[in-house]
PDB file of C-alpha atoms in Angstrom:
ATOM      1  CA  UNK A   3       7.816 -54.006 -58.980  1.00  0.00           C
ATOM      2  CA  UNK A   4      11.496 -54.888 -59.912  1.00  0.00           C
ATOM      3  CA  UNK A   5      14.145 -55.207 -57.750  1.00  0.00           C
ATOM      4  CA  UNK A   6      15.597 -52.175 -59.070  1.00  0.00           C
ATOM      5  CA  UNK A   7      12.581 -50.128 -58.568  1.00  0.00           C
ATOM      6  CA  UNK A   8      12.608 -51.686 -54.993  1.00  0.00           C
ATOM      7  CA  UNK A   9      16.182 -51.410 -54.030  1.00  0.00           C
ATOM      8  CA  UNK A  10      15.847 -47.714 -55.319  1.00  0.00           C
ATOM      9  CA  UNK A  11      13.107 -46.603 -53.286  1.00  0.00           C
ATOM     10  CA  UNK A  12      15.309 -48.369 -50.126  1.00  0.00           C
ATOM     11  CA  UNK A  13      18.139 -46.423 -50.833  1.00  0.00           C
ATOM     12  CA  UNK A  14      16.489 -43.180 -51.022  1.00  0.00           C
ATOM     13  CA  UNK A  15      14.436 -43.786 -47.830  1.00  0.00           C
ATOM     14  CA  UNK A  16      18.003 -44.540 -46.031  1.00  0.00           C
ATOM     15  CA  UNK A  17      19.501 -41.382 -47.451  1.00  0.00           C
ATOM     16  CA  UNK A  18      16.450 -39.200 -46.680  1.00  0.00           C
ATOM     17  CA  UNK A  19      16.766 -40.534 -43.120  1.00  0.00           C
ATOM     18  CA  UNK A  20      20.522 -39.621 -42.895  1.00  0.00           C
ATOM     19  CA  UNK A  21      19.819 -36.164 -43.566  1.00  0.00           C
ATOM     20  CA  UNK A  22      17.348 -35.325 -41.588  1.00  0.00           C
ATOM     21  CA  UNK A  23      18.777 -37.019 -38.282  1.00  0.00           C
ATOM     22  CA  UNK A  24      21.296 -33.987 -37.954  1.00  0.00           C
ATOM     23  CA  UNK A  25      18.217 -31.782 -37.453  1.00  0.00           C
ATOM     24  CA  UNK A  26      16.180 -34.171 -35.350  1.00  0.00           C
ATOM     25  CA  UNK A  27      18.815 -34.911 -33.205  1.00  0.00           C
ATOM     26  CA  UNK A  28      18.960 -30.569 -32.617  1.00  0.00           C
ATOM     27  CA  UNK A  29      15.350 -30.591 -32.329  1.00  0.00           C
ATOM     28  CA  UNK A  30      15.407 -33.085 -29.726  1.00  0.00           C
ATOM     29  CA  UNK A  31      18.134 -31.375 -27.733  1.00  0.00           C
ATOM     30  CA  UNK A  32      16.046 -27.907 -27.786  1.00  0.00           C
ATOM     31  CA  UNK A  33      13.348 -29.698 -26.705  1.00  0.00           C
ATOM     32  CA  UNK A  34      14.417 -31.460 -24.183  1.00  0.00           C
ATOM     33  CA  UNK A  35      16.164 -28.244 -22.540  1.00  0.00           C
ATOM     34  CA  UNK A  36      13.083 -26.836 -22.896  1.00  0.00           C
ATOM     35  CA  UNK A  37      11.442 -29.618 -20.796  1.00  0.00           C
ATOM     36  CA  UNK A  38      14.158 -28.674 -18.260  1.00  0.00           C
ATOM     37  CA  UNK A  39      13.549 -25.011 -17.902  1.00  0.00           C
ATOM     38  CA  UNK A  40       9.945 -26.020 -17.806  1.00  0.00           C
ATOM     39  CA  UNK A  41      10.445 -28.017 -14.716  1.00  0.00           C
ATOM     40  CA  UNK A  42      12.714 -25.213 -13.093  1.00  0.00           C
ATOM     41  CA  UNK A  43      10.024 -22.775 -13.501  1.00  0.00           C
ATOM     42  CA  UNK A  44       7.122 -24.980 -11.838  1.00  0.00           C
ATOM     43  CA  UNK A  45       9.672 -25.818  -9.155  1.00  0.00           C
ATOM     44  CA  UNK A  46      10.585 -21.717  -8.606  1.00  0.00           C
ATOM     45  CA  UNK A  47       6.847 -20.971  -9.016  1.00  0.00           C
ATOM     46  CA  UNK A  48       5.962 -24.207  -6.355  1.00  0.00           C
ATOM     47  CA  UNK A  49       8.275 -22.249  -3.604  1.00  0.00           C
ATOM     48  CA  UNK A  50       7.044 -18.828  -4.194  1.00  0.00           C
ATOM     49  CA  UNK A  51       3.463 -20.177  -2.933  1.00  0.00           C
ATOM     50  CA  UNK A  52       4.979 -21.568  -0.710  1.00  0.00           C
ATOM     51  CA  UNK A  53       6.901 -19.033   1.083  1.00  0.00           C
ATOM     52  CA  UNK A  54       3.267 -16.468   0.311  1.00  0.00           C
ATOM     53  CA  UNK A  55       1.395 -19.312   2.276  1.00  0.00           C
ATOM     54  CA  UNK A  56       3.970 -19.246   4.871  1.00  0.00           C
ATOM     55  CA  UNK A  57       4.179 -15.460   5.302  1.00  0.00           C
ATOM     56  CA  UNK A  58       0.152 -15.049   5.706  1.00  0.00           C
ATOM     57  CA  UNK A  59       0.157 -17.305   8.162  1.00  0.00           C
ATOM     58  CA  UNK A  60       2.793 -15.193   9.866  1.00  0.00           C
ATOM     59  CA  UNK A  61       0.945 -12.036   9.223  1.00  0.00           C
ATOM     60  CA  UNK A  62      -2.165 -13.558  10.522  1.00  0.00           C
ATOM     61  CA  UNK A  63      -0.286 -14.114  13.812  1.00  0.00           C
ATOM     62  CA  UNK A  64       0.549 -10.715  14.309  1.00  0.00           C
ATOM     63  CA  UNK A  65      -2.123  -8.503  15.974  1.00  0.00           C
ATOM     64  CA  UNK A  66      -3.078  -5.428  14.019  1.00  0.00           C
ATOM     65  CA  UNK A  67      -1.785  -6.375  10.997  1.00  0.00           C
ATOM     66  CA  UNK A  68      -3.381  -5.280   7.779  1.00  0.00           C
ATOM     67  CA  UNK A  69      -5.803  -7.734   5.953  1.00  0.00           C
ATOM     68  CA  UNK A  70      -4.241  -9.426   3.205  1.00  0.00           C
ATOM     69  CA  UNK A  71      -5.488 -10.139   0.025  1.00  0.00           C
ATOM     70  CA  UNK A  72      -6.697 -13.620   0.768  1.00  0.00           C
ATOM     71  CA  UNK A  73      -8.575 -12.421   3.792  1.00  0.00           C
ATOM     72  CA  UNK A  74     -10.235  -9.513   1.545  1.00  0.00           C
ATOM     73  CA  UNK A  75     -11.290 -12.642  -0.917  1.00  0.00           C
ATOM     74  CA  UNK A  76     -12.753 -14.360   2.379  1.00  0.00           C
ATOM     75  CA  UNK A  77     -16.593 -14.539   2.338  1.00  0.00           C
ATOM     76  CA  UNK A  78     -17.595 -11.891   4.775  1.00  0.00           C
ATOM     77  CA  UNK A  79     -19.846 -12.704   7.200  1.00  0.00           C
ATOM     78  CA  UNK A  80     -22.938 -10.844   8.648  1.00  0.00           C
ATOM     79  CA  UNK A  81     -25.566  -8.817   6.607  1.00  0.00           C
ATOM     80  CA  UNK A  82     -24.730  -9.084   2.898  1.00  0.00           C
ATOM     81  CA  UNK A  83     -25.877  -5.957   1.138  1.00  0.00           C
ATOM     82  CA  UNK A  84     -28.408  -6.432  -1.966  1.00  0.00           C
ATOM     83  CA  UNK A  85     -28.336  -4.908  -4.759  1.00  0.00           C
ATOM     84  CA  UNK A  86     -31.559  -3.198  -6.210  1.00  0.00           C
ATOM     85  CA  UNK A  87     -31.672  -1.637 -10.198  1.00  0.00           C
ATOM     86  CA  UNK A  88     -34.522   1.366  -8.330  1.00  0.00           C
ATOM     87  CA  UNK A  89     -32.140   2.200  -5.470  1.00  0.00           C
ATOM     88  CA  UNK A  90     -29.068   2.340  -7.755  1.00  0.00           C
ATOM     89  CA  UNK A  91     -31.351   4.279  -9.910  1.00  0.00           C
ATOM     90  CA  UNK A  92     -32.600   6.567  -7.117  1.00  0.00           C
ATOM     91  CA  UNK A  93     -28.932   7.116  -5.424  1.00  0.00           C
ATOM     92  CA  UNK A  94     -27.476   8.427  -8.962  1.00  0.00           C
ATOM     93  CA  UNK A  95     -30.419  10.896  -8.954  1.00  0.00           C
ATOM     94  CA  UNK A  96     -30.345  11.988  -5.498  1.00  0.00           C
ATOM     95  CA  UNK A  97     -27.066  12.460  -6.243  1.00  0.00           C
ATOM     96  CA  UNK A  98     -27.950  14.843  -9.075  1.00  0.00           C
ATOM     97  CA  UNK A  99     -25.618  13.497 -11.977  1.00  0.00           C
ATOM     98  CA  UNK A 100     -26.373  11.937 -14.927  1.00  0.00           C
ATOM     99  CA  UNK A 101     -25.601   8.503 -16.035  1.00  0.00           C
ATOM    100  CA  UNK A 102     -22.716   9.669 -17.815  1.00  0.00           C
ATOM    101  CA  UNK A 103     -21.236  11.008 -14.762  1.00  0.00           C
ATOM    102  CA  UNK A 104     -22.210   7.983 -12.491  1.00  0.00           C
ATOM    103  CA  UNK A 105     -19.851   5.846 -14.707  1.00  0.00           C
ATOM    104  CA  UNK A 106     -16.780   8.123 -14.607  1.00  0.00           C
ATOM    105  CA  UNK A 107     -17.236   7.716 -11.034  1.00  0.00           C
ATOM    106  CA  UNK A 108     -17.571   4.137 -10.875  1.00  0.00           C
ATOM    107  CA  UNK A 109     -15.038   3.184 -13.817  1.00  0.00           C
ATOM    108  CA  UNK A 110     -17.593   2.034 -16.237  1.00  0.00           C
ATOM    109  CA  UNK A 111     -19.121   2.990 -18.846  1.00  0.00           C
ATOM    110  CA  UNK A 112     -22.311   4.944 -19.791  1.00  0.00           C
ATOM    111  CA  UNK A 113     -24.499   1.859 -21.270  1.00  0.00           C
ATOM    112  CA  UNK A 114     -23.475  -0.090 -18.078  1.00  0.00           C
ATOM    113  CA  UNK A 115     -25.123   2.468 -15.650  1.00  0.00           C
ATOM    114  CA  UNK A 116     -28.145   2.295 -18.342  1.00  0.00           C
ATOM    115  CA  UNK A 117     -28.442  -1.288 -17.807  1.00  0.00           C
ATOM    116  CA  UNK A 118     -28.067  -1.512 -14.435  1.00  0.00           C
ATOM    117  CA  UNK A 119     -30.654   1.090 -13.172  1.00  0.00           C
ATOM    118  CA  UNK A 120     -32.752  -0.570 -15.933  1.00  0.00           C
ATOM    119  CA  UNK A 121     -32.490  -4.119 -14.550  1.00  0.00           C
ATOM    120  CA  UNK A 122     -31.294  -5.352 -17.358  1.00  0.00           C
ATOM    121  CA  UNK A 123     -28.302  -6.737 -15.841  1.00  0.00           C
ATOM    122  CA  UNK A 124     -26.680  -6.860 -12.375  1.00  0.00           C
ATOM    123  CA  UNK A 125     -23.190  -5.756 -11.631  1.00  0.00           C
ATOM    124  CA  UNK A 126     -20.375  -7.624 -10.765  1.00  0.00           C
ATOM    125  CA  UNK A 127     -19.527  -7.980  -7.147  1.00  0.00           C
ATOM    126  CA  UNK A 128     -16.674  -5.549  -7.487  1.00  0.00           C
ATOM    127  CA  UNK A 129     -18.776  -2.733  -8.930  1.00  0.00           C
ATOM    128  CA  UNK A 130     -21.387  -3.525  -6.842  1.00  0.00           C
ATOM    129  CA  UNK A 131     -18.877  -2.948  -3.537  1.00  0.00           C
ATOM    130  CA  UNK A 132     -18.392   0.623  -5.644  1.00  0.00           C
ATOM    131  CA  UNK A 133     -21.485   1.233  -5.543  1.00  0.00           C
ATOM    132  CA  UNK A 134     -21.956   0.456  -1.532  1.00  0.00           C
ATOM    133  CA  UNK A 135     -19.224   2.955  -1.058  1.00  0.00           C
ATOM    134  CA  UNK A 136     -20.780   5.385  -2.987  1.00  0.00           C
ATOM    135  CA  UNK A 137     -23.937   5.585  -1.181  1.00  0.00           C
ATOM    136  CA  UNK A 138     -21.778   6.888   1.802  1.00  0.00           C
ATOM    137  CA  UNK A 139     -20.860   9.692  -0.101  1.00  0.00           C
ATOM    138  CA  UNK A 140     -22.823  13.157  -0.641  1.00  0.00           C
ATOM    139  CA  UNK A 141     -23.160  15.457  -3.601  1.00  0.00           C
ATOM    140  CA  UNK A 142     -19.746  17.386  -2.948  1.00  0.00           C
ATOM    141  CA  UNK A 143     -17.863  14.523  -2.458  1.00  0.00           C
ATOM    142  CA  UNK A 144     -18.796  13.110  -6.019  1.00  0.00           C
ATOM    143  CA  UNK A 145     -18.604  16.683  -7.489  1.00  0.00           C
ATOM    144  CA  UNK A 146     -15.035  16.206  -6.125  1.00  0.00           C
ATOM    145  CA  UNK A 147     -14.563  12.900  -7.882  1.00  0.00           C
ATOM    146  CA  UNK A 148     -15.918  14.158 -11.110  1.00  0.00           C
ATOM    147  CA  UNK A 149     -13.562  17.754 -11.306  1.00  0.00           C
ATOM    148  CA  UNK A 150     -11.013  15.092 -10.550  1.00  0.00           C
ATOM    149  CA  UNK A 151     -11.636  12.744 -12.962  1.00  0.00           C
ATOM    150  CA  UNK A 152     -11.243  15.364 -15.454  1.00  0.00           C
TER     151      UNK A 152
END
């Protein structure tokens, strides 16, 4: 290359830099305040656990308090209950509803009763505490539920 060719291509890499250090210089400023309220956040979110932690321990102290959430989450001890597709199956129908019905009740939908009573798959441990609470309950009770429900 010349030196003209060379010097050229200097001076427009030196000009192209001028003009865009106004906008990285903004850039960096945004995101360095961002980096800030980041770190406030985490901070504010850090002493909010904190002060939960603190407070159920408190609670715990107190006698006849109610449960907390983290004590609900707690592995219960004791007889676990088991979950069987035929029983499920046999409940809904001493029950005397249809599938439809049993997932209106339950929150779910129609093809998930379907697969559970068929043992095609097993319900989560939420649904499945549903469905231990609903074998407490009698035919009036549910009819109760269902005029609810709609």
């Amino acid at each position: 290359m010349t030196t003209f060719a060379v010097s050229l291509k200097k001076e427009i890499a030196r000009m192209a830099r001028k003009e865009l250090k106004g906008d990285i210089e903004s850039l960096r400023k945004t995101a360095a305040g961002h980096r800030s309220e980041i770190a406030a956040l985490k901070r504010e979110l850090k002493a909010l656990r904190d002060e939960t932690k603190r407070q159920a321990r408190q609670l715990k102290r107190v006698p006849g308090a109610v449960a907390t959430s983290t004590e609900e989450a707690a592995p219960r001890r004791g007889r676990q209950a088991r979950y069987s597709a035929e029983s499920f199956a046999a409940m809904r129908k001493k029950l005397g509803i249809t599938q439809a019905q049993m997932g209106q009740v339950l929150g779910v939908s129609t093809l998930s009763v379907y697969k559970w009573e068929s043992g095609q798959v097993m319900p989560r441990q939420t649904q499945q505490e549903k469905i231990l609470a609903l074998k407490k309950v009698g035919k009036r009770a549910v009819e109760k539920l269902l005029d609810a429900a709609e």
